[in-house]
Amino acid sequence: MNQHASHKPDYEKELRRAGVRITRPRKVILRILTETDDHPDAMEIFQRASAVDSSISLSTVYRTMKLLEEMGAIHRHAFEGGRARFEQADGDHHDHLIDIDTGDVIEFHSNRIEELQEEIARALGYDIVHHRLELYGRKRRRT
Amino acid sequence: MNQHASHKPDYEKELRRAGVRITRPRKVILRILTETDDHPDAMEIFQRASAVDSSISLSTVYRTMKLLEEMGAIHRHAFEGGRARFEQADGDHHDHLIDIDTGDVIEFHSNRIEELQEEIARALGYDIVHHRLELYGRKRRRT
DNA sequence: GTTTTTATTGCAAACGATTTGCAATTGCAT
DNA sequence: ATGCAATTGCAAATCGTTTGCAATAAAAAC
């Protein structure tokens, strides 16, 4: 079990390679994504983007997120409660611990758990395509 | 790791005790719930209920599910894709393996994984309030 | 640098799942 | 039976997200 590492992907390069136009709204949204380390939802990204260029629409945020998701550049998470939240897809797989009071997300990874999941699926006659492990918790008060 | 057990809750008794009226729509929905062993969504329950009494509305299905959920009699699961799915809350906790081709749900439980989750949360300074572990897989083809 | 081509945009409307306000109905305690 | 609050069905509202469309702007072609 350990916390995660770093990142600094060049989305524009990736997008160009994918034959996609680098527009002003996209530039803004991409910068927001690279500069952020939390797990914002579309509305938060939209607001941060609006601050830079108030003409950017929520639709464009959604469209851009979908585009990046399809390219595998970001991950979309449907944690409990309203909106989907996004994060950059920097190689390493991890699961999430969500602070139910603040909404904060802490990433973690456990090889042991992954192994056990595989074992279980195998025993049931399945291959895991993907999985979802989310812990919803509350900060422990010092005793 | 093991599969789960049985059930046969008397919802009507529980409801009466909770001071709730046993109406015709509720009777029908409750019977459907006790008779089913899968993880139906509201629309499926609605259709099964309609077959018995075509005047039952989808709203009532939703309202009844919420009622039962608040009583702790059923669990609501937001698996990937559209609608929430429900299952009777028969004591034992378990997680789910979802067949991505058929939508079938297989229940499983692993003490080892639960322990590891606790460990991880503790190490991060959290108490787990609840968690969500879902494996999305595909039936292994015999090799 | 200008024109052309076509992807991308913003907007408003559509979407699907779920919830809700309301007036009509119904359990059920009397 | 009677009365009244709980429950219903319906239609409309909600929320997050997607979509059609005409207008706009990348970037390709000149």
CSV table of C-alpha atoms (C1' of nucleotides) in Angstrom, one decimal:
chain,number,residue,atom,x,y,z
A,1,MET,CA,0.0,0.0,0.0
A,2,ASN,CA,1.4,3.4,-1.0
A,3,GLN,CA,0.4,6.8,-2.2
A,4,HIS,CA,0.9,7.8,-5.8
A,5,ALA,CA,3.6,9.7,-7.7
A,6,SER,CA,3.7,12.6,-10.2
A,7,HIS,CA,2.7,13.5,-13.8
A,8,LYS,CA,3.0,16.2,-16.4
A,9,PRO,CA,1.5,15.0,-19.6
A,10,ASP,CA,1.6,17.1,-22.8
A,11,TYR,CA,-2.0,16.9,-23.7
A,12,GLU,CA,-1.7,19.3,-26.7
A,13,LYS,CA,0.9,17.1,-28.2
A,14,GLU,CA,-1.2,14.0,-27.7
A,15,LEU,CA,-4.3,15.8,-29.1
A,16,ARG,CA,-2.4,17.0,-32.2
A,17,ARG,CA,-1.2,13.5,-32.8
A,18,ALA,CA,-4.8,12.3,-32.6
A,19,GLY,CA,-5.6,14.8,-35.3
A,20,VAL,CA,-7.7,17.1,-33.1
A,21,ARG,CA,-7.7,20.9,-33.3
A,22,ILE,CA,-6.1,22.8,-30.5
A,23,THR,CA,-8.7,25.4,-29.8
A,24,ARG,CA,-8.8,28.2,-27.3
A,25,PRO,CA,-11.3,26.5,-25.0
A,26,ARG,CA,-9.3,23.3,-25.1
A,27,LYS,CA,-6.1,25.1,-24.3
A,28,VAL,CA,-7.7,26.5,-21.2
A,29,ILE,CA,-9.3,23.3,-20.1
A,30,LEU,CA,-6.1,21.3,-20.6
A,31,ARG,CA,-4.1,23.8,-18.6
A,32,ILE,CA,-6.5,23.5,-15.8
A,33,LEU,CA,-6.2,19.8,-15.8
A,34,THR,CA,-2.4,19.7,-15.8
A,35,GLU,CA,-2.3,22.3,-13.0
A,36,THR,CA,-4.7,20.5,-10.7
A,37,ASP,CA,-4.0,17.7,-8.4
A,38,ASP,CA,-7.4,17.0,-7.1
A,39,HIS,CA,-10.5,15.3,-8.6
A,40,PRO,CA,-12.7,18.0,-10.0
A,41,ASP,CA,-16.1,17.5,-11.5
A,42,ALA,CA,-17.2,19.1,-14.8
A,43,MET,CA,-18.8,22.0,-13.0
A,44,GLU,CA,-15.6,22.8,-11.1
A,45,ILE,CA,-13.6,22.6,-14.3
A,46,PHE,CA,-16.1,24.8,-16.0
A,47,GLN,CA,-15.9,27.4,-13.3
A,48,ARG,CA,-12.1,27.5,-13.3
A,49,ALA,CA,-12.2,27.7,-17.1
A,50,SER,CA,-14.8,30.5,-17.0
A,51,ALA,CA,-12.5,32.5,-14.8
A,52,VAL,CA,-10.0,32.5,-17.6
A,53,ASP,CA,-12.4,32.8,-20.6
A,54,SER,CA,-15.9,33.5,-19.7
A,55,SER,CA,-17.2,32.4,-23.0
A,56,ILE,CA,-16.3,28.7,-22.5
A,57,SER,CA,-19.4,26.6,-22.1
A,58,LEU,CA,-20.2,23.7,-19.9
A,59,SER,CA,-20.9,21.6,-23.0
A,60,THR,CA,-17.4,22.1,-24.2
A,61,VAL,CA,-16.0,21.1,-20.9
A,62,TYR,CA,-18.0,17.9,-21.1
A,63,ARG,CA,-17.1,17.3,-24.7
A,64,THR,CA,-13.4,17.8,-23.9
A,65,MET,CA,-13.5,15.5,-21.0
A,66,LYS,CA,-15.1,12.8,-23.1
A,67,LEU,CA,-12.5,13.3,-25.8
A,68,LEU,CA,-9.7,13.0,-23.3
A,69,GLU,CA,-11.3,10.0,-21.7
A,70,GLU,CA,-11.5,8.3,-25.0
A,71,MET,CA,-7.9,9.0,-25.6
A,72,GLY,CA,-7.1,7.5,-22.3
A,73,ALA,CA,-5.7,10.7,-21.0
A,74,ILE,CA,-8.0,11.0,-18.0
A,75,HIS,CA,-10.2,8.8,-15.9
A,76,ARG,CA,-13.8,9.5,-15.0
A,77,HIS,CA,-15.0,8.3,-11.6
A,78,ALA,CA,-18.6,8.0,-10.5
A,79,PHE,CA,-18.2,8.3,-6.8
A,80,GLU,CA,-21.2,8.5,-4.7
A,81,GLY,CA,-23.3,11.6,-4.9
A,82,GLY,CA,-24.0,13.8,-7.9
A,83,ARG,CA,-21.4,14.5,-10.5
A,84,ALA,CA,-18.6,12.5,-12.1
A,85,ARG,CA,-15.1,13.5,-11.1
A,86,PHE,CA,-12.0,13.4,-13.3
A,87,GLU,CA,-8.4,12.9,-12.8
A,88,GLN,CA,-5.3,12.7,-15.1
A,89,ALA,CA,-4.4,9.1,-16.1
A,90,ASP,CA,-0.8,9.0,-15.1
A,91,GLY,CA,0.1,5.4,-15.6
A,92,ASP,CA,-0.2,3.9,-12.2
A,93,HIS,CA,-3.5,2.3,-11.2
A,94,HIS,CA,-4.9,3.2,-7.8
A,95,ASP,CA,-8.1,3.1,-5.9
A,96,HIS,CA,-9.8,5.8,-3.8
A,97,LEU,CA,-10.6,6.7,-0.3
A,98,ILE,CA,-13.2,9.4,-0.2
A,99,ASP,CA,-13.6,11.7,2.8
A,100,ILE,CA,-17.3,11.7,3.3
A,101,ASP,CA,-17.2,15.0,5.2
A,102,THR,CA,-15.1,17.0,2.8
A,103,GLY,CA,-15.2,15.1,-0.5
A,104,ASP,CA,-11.4,14.9,-0.5
A,105,VAL,CA,-10.0,12.0,-2.4
A,106,ILE,CA,-7.0,10.1,-1.3
A,107,GLU,CA,-5.4,7.6,-3.7
A,108,PHE,CA,-4.0,4.3,-2.6
A,109,HIS,CA,-2.9,1.1,-4.1
A,110,SER,CA,-2.7,-2.4,-2.7
A,111,ASN,CA,-1.1,-5.2,-4.7
A,112,ARG,CA,-2.4,-7.7,-2.2
A,113,ILE,CA,-6.0,-6.6,-2.7
A,114,GLU,CA,-5.6,-6.7,-6.5
A,115,GLU,CA,-4.3,-10.2,-6.2
A,116,LEU,CA,-7.1,-11.3,-4.1
A,117,GLN,CA,-9.6,-9.8,-6.5
A,118,GLU,CA,-8.0,-11.8,-9.3
A,119,GLU,CA,-8.2,-14.9,-7.2
A,120,ILE,CA,-11.9,-14.4,-6.5
A,121,ALA,CA,-12.8,-13.7,-10.1
A,122,ARG,CA,-10.9,-16.7,-11.2
A,123,ALA,CA,-12.6,-19.0,-8.7
A,124,LEU,CA,-15.9,-17.7,-10.0
A,125,GLY,CA,-14.9,-18.4,-13.6
A,126,TYR,CA,-14.4,-14.8,-14.6
A,127,ASP,CA,-11.7,-12.5,-16.0
A,128,ILE,CA,-11.7,-9.1,-14.5
A,129,VAL,CA,-12.0,-6.3,-17.1
A,130,HIS,CA,-11.9,-3.6,-14.6
A,131,HIS,CA,-12.9,-2.9,-11.0
A,132,ARG,CA,-13.9,-0.3,-8.6
A,133,LEU,CA,-12.8,-0.1,-5.1
A,134,GLU,CA,-13.8,2.9,-3.1
A,135,LEU,CA,-13.5,3.4,0.6
A,136,TYR,CA,-15.8,6.1,2.1
A,137,GLY,CA,-14.5,7.2,5.4
A,138,ARG,CA,-14.1,9.8,8.0
A,139,LYS,CA,-10.9,11.2,9.5
A,140,ARG,CA,-10.1,9.4,12.7
A,141,ARG,CA,-10.2,11.6,15.7
A,142,ARG,CA,-7.1,11.2,17.8
A,143,THR,CA,-7.9,9.0,20.8
B,1,MET,CA,-14.1,-16.1,-0.2
B,2,ASN,CA,-17.5,-17.7,-0.4
B,3,GLN,CA,-20.9,-17.2,-1.9
B,4,HIS,CA,-23.8,-16.1,0.2
B,5,ALA,CA,-26.7,-17.7,2.0
B,6,SER,CA,-30.5,-17.4,2.1
B,7,HIS,CA,-33.3,-15.0,3.3
B,8,LYS,CA,-37.0,-14.8,3.8
B,9,PRO,CA,-37.7,-11.5,5.6
B,10,ASP,CA,-41.3,-10.6,6.6
B,11,TYR,CA,-41.4,-7.1,5.2
B,12,GLU,CA,-45.0,-6.6,6.1
B,13,LYS,CA,-44.3,-7.2,9.7
B,14,GLU,CA,-41.4,-4.9,9.6
B,15,LEU,CA,-43.4,-2.2,8.0
B,16,ARG,CA,-46.3,-2.5,10.4
B,17,ARG,CA,-43.8,-2.2,13.2
B,18,ALA,CA,-42.5,0.9,11.6
B,19,GLY,CA,-46.0,2.3,11.6
B,20,VAL,CA,-46.4,2.2,7.9
B,21,ARG,CA,-49.6,1.3,6.0
B,22,ILE,CA,-49.7,-2.0,4.1
B,23,THR,CA,-51.3,-0.9,0.9
B,24,ARG,CA,-52.0,-3.0,-2.2
B,25,PRO,CA,-49.1,-1.6,-4.2
B,26,ARG,CA,-46.8,-2.2,-1.4
B,27,LYS,CA,-48.0,-5.8,-0.9
B,28,VAL,CA,-47.3,-6.5,-4.6
B,29,ILE,CA,-43.8,-4.9,-4.6
B,30,LEU,CA,-42.9,-6.6,-1.4
B,31,ARG,CA,-43.8,-10.0,-2.7
B,32,ILE,CA,-41.8,-9.4,-5.8
B,33,LEU,CA,-38.8,-8.5,-3.7
B,34,THR,CA,-39.1,-11.6,-1.6
B,35,GLU,CA,-39.5,-13.8,-4.6
B,36,THR,CA,-36.6,-12.5,-6.5
B,37,ASP,CA,-33.0,-13.5,-6.1
B,38,ASP,CA,-31.4,-11.2,-8.6
B,39,HIS,CA,-30.7,-7.5,-8.5
B,40,PRO,CA,-33.5,-5.8,-10.3
B,41,ASP,CA,-33.7,-2.1,-11.0
B,42,ALA,CA,-36.8,0.0,-10.4
B,43,MET,CA,-38.0,-0.4,-13.9
B,44,GLU,CA,-37.9,-4.2,-13.7
B,45,ILE,CA,-39.7,-4.2,-10.4
B,46,PHE,CA,-42.2,-1.8,-11.9
B,47,GLN,CA,-42.8,-4.1,-14.8
B,48,ARG,CA,-43.2,-7.2,-12.7
B,49,ALA,CA,-45.5,-5.3,-10.4
B,50,SER,CA,-47.5,-4.0,-13.4
B,51,ALA,CA,-48.1,-7.5,-14.5
B,52,VAL,CA,-49.9,-8.1,-11.2
B,53,ASP,CA,-51.6,-4.8,-10.9
B,54,SER,CA,-51.4,-2.5,-13.8
B,55,SER,CA,-52.3,0.5,-11.8
B,56,ILE,CA,-49.1,0.6,-9.8
B,57,SER,CA,-46.9,3.5,-10.8
B,58,LEU,CA,-43.2,3.8,-11.2
B,59,SER,CA,-43.2,6.5,-8.6
B,60,THR,CA,-44.6,4.2,-6.0
B,61,VAL,CA,-41.9,1.7,-6.8
B,62,TYR,CA,-39.3,4.3,-6.2
B,63,ARG,CA,-41.0,5.5,-3.1
B,64,THR,CA,-41.3,2.0,-1.7
B,65,MET,CA,-37.7,1.3,-2.5
B,66,LYS,CA,-36.6,4.4,-0.7
B,67,LEU,CA,-38.8,3.4,2.3
B,68,LEU,CA,-37.3,0.0,2.5
B,69,GLU,CA,-33.8,1.3,2.0
B,70,GLU,CA,-34.3,3.7,4.9
B,71,MET,CA,-35.6,0.8,7.0
B,72,GLY,CA,-32.5,-1.0,6.1
B,73,ALA,CA,-34.5,-3.8,4.5
B,74,ILE,CA,-32.8,-3.5,1.1
B,75,HIS,CA,-29.6,-2.1,-0.4
B,76,ARG,CA,-29.3,0.1,-3.4
B,77,HIS,CA,-26.4,-0.3,-5.7
B,78,ALA,CA,-25.2,2.1,-8.3
B,79,PHE,CA,-23.4,-0.2,-10.6
B,80,GLU,CA,-22.0,1.1,-13.8
B,81,GLY,CA,-24.5,2.1,-16.4
B,82,GLY,CA,-28.0,3.5,-16.0
B,83,ARG,CA,-30.2,2.5,-13.2
B,84,ALA,CA,-29.7,1.7,-9.6
B,85,ARG,CA,-30.3,-2.0,-8.6
B,86,PHE,CA,-31.7,-3.3,-5.5
B,87,GLU,CA,-31.3,-6.4,-3.3
B,88,GLN,CA,-32.7,-7.6,-0.1
B,89,ALA,CA,-30.5,-6.8,2.9
B,90,ASP,CA,-30.0,-10.2,4.4
B,91,GLY,CA,-27.5,-9.7,7.2
B,92,ASP,CA,-24.3,-10.8,5.5
B,93,HIS,CA,-22.2,-8.2,3.8
B,94,HIS,CA,-20.8,-9.0,0.4
B,95,ASP,CA,-19.4,-7.4,-2.6
B,96,HIS,CA,-20.3,-7.9,-6.3
B,97,LEU,CA,-18.9,-9.3,-9.5
B,98,ILE,CA,-20.8,-7.9,-12.4
B,99,ASP,CA,-20.9,-9.8,-15.7
B,100,ILE,CA,-20.3,-7.1,-18.2
B,101,ASP,CA,-22.0,-9.1,-21.0
B,102,THR,CA,-25.1,-10.2,-19.3
B,103,GLY,CA,-25.5,-7.8,-16.3
B,104,ASP,CA,-25.6,-10.8,-14.0
B,105,VAL,CA,-24.4,-10.1,-10.5
B,106,ILE,CA,-22.5,-12.6,-8.4
B,107,GLU,CA,-22.0,-12.0,-4.8
B,108,PHE,CA,-18.8,-12.7,-3.0
B,109,HIS,CA,-17.1,-12.0,0.2
B,110,SER,CA,-13.5,-11.8,1.3
B,111,ASN,CA,-12.5,-11.3,4.9
B,112,ARG,CA,-9.0,-10.8,3.8
B,113,ILE,CA,-9.9,-7.9,1.5
B,114,GLU,CA,-12.0,-6.3,4.2
B,115,GLU,CA,-9.1,-6.5,6.6
B,116,LEU,CA,-6.7,-5.0,4.1
B,117,GLN,CA,-9.1,-2.2,3.5
B,118,GLU,CA,-9.3,-1.5,7.2
B,119,GLU,CA,-5.5,-1.5,7.4
B,120,ILE,CA,-5.2,0.9,4.5
B,121,ALA,CA,-7.8,3.3,5.9
B,122,ARG,CA,-6.2,3.2,9.3
B,123,ALA,CA,-2.8,3.9,7.8
B,124,LEU,CA,-4.3,7.0,6.1
B,125,GLY,CA,-5.9,8.1,9.3
B,126,TYR,CA,-9.4,7.2,8.4
B,127,ASP,CA,-12.3,5.1,9.7
B,128,ILE,CA,-14.2,3.4,6.9
B,129,VAL,CA,-17.9,4.2,7.0
B,130,HIS,CA,-18.7,2.0,4.1
B,131,HIS,CA,-17.1,0.9,0.9
B,132,ARG,CA,-17.8,-0.3,-2.6
B,133,LEU,CA,-16.0,-3.1,-4.3
B,134,GLU,CA,-17.2,-4.1,-7.7
B,135,LEU,CA,-15.5,-6.4,-10.1
B,136,TYR,CA,-16.5,-6.0,-13.7
B,137,GLY,CA,-15.7,-9.1,-15.6
B,138,ARG,CA,-16.4,-11.6,-18.4
B,139,LYS,CA,-16.9,-15.3,-18.2
B,140,ARG,CA,-13.6,-17.1,-18.8
B,141,ARG,CA,-13.7,-19.1,-21.9
B,142,ARG,CA,-12.5,-22.7,-21.4
B,143,THR,CA,-8.9,-22.9,-22.6
C,1,DG,C1',-1.9,36.3,-46.4
C,2,DT,C1',-6.3,35.0,-48.2
C,3,DT,C1',-9.5,31.6,-49.1
C,4,DT,C1',-11.5,27.2,-48.3
C,5,DT,C1',-12.7,23.4,-45.7
C,6,DT,C1',-14.4,21.2,-41.9
C,7,DA,C1',-13.9,20.6,-36.8
C,8,DT,C1',-15.4,22.9,-32.9
C,9,DT,C1',-18.2,26.0,-30.4
C,10,DG,C1',-22.2,28.0,-27.6
C,11,DC,C1',-26.8,27.8,-27.0
C,12,DA,C1',-31.0,25.7,-26.0
C,13,DA,C1',-33.4,21.8,-26.1
C,14,DA,C1',-33.4,16.7,-25.2
C,15,DC,C1',-32.0,13.2,-22.3
C,16,DG,C1',-32.6,9.3,-18.6
C,17,DA,C1',-33.1,8.2,-13.9
C,18,DT,C1',-35.2,9.7,-10.0
C,19,DT,C1',-38.0,12.8,-7.1
C,20,DT,C1',-41.8,15.8,-6.1
C,21,DG,C1',-46.4,18.7,-5.6
C,22,DC,C1',-50.9,17.9,-5.7
C,23,DA,C1',-55.5,16.5,-5.6
C,24,DA,C1',-57.8,12.1,-5.3
C,25,DT,C1',-57.9,7.8,-2.9
C,26,DT,C1',-57.3,4.4,0.7
C,27,DG,C1',-55.8,2.1,4.9
C,28,DC,C1',-57.1,1.6,9.3
C,29,DA,C1',-58.1,3.3,14.0
C,30,DT,C1',-62.4,4.7,16.0
D,1,DA,C1',-69.7,3.0,9.2
D,2,DT,C1',-66.8,7.4,9.8
D,3,DG,C1',-62.9,10.4,9.7
D,4,DC,C1',-58.5,11.6,8.8
D,5,DA,C1',-53.8,11.1,7.9
D,6,DA,C1',-50.9,8.3,4.9
D,7,DT,C1',-50.4,6.9,0.3
D,8,DT,C1',-51.3,7.0,-4.5
D,9,DG,C1',-51.0,8.1,-9.6
D,10,DC,C1',-50.1,11.6,-12.5
D,11,DA,C1',-47.6,15.2,-14.6
D,12,DA,C1',-44.2,18.2,-14.0
D,13,DA,C1',-39.6,19.2,-11.9
D,14,DT,C1',-35.0,17.9,-10.9
D,15,DC,C1',-30.0,17.0,-11.8
D,16,DG,C1',-26.1,15.6,-14.5
D,17,DT,C1',-25.0,15.0,-19.0
D,18,DT,C1',-25.6,14.8,-24.0
D,19,DT,C1',-27.0,16.5,-28.5
D,20,DG,C1',-28.8,19.2,-32.8
D,21,DC,C1',-27.8,23.1,-35.0
D,22,DA,C1',-26.3,27.3,-37.0
D,23,DA,C1',-22.4,30.3,-36.2
D,24,DT,C1',-17.4,30.4,-35.6
D,25,DA,C1',-12.6,29.5,-36.0
D,26,DA,C1',-8.6,26.1,-36.7
D,27,DA,C1',-5.6,24.8,-40.0
D,28,DA,C1',-5.1,23.3,-44.8
D,29,DA,C1',-4.8,24.9,-49.5
D,30,DC,C1',-3.8,28.3,-52.3
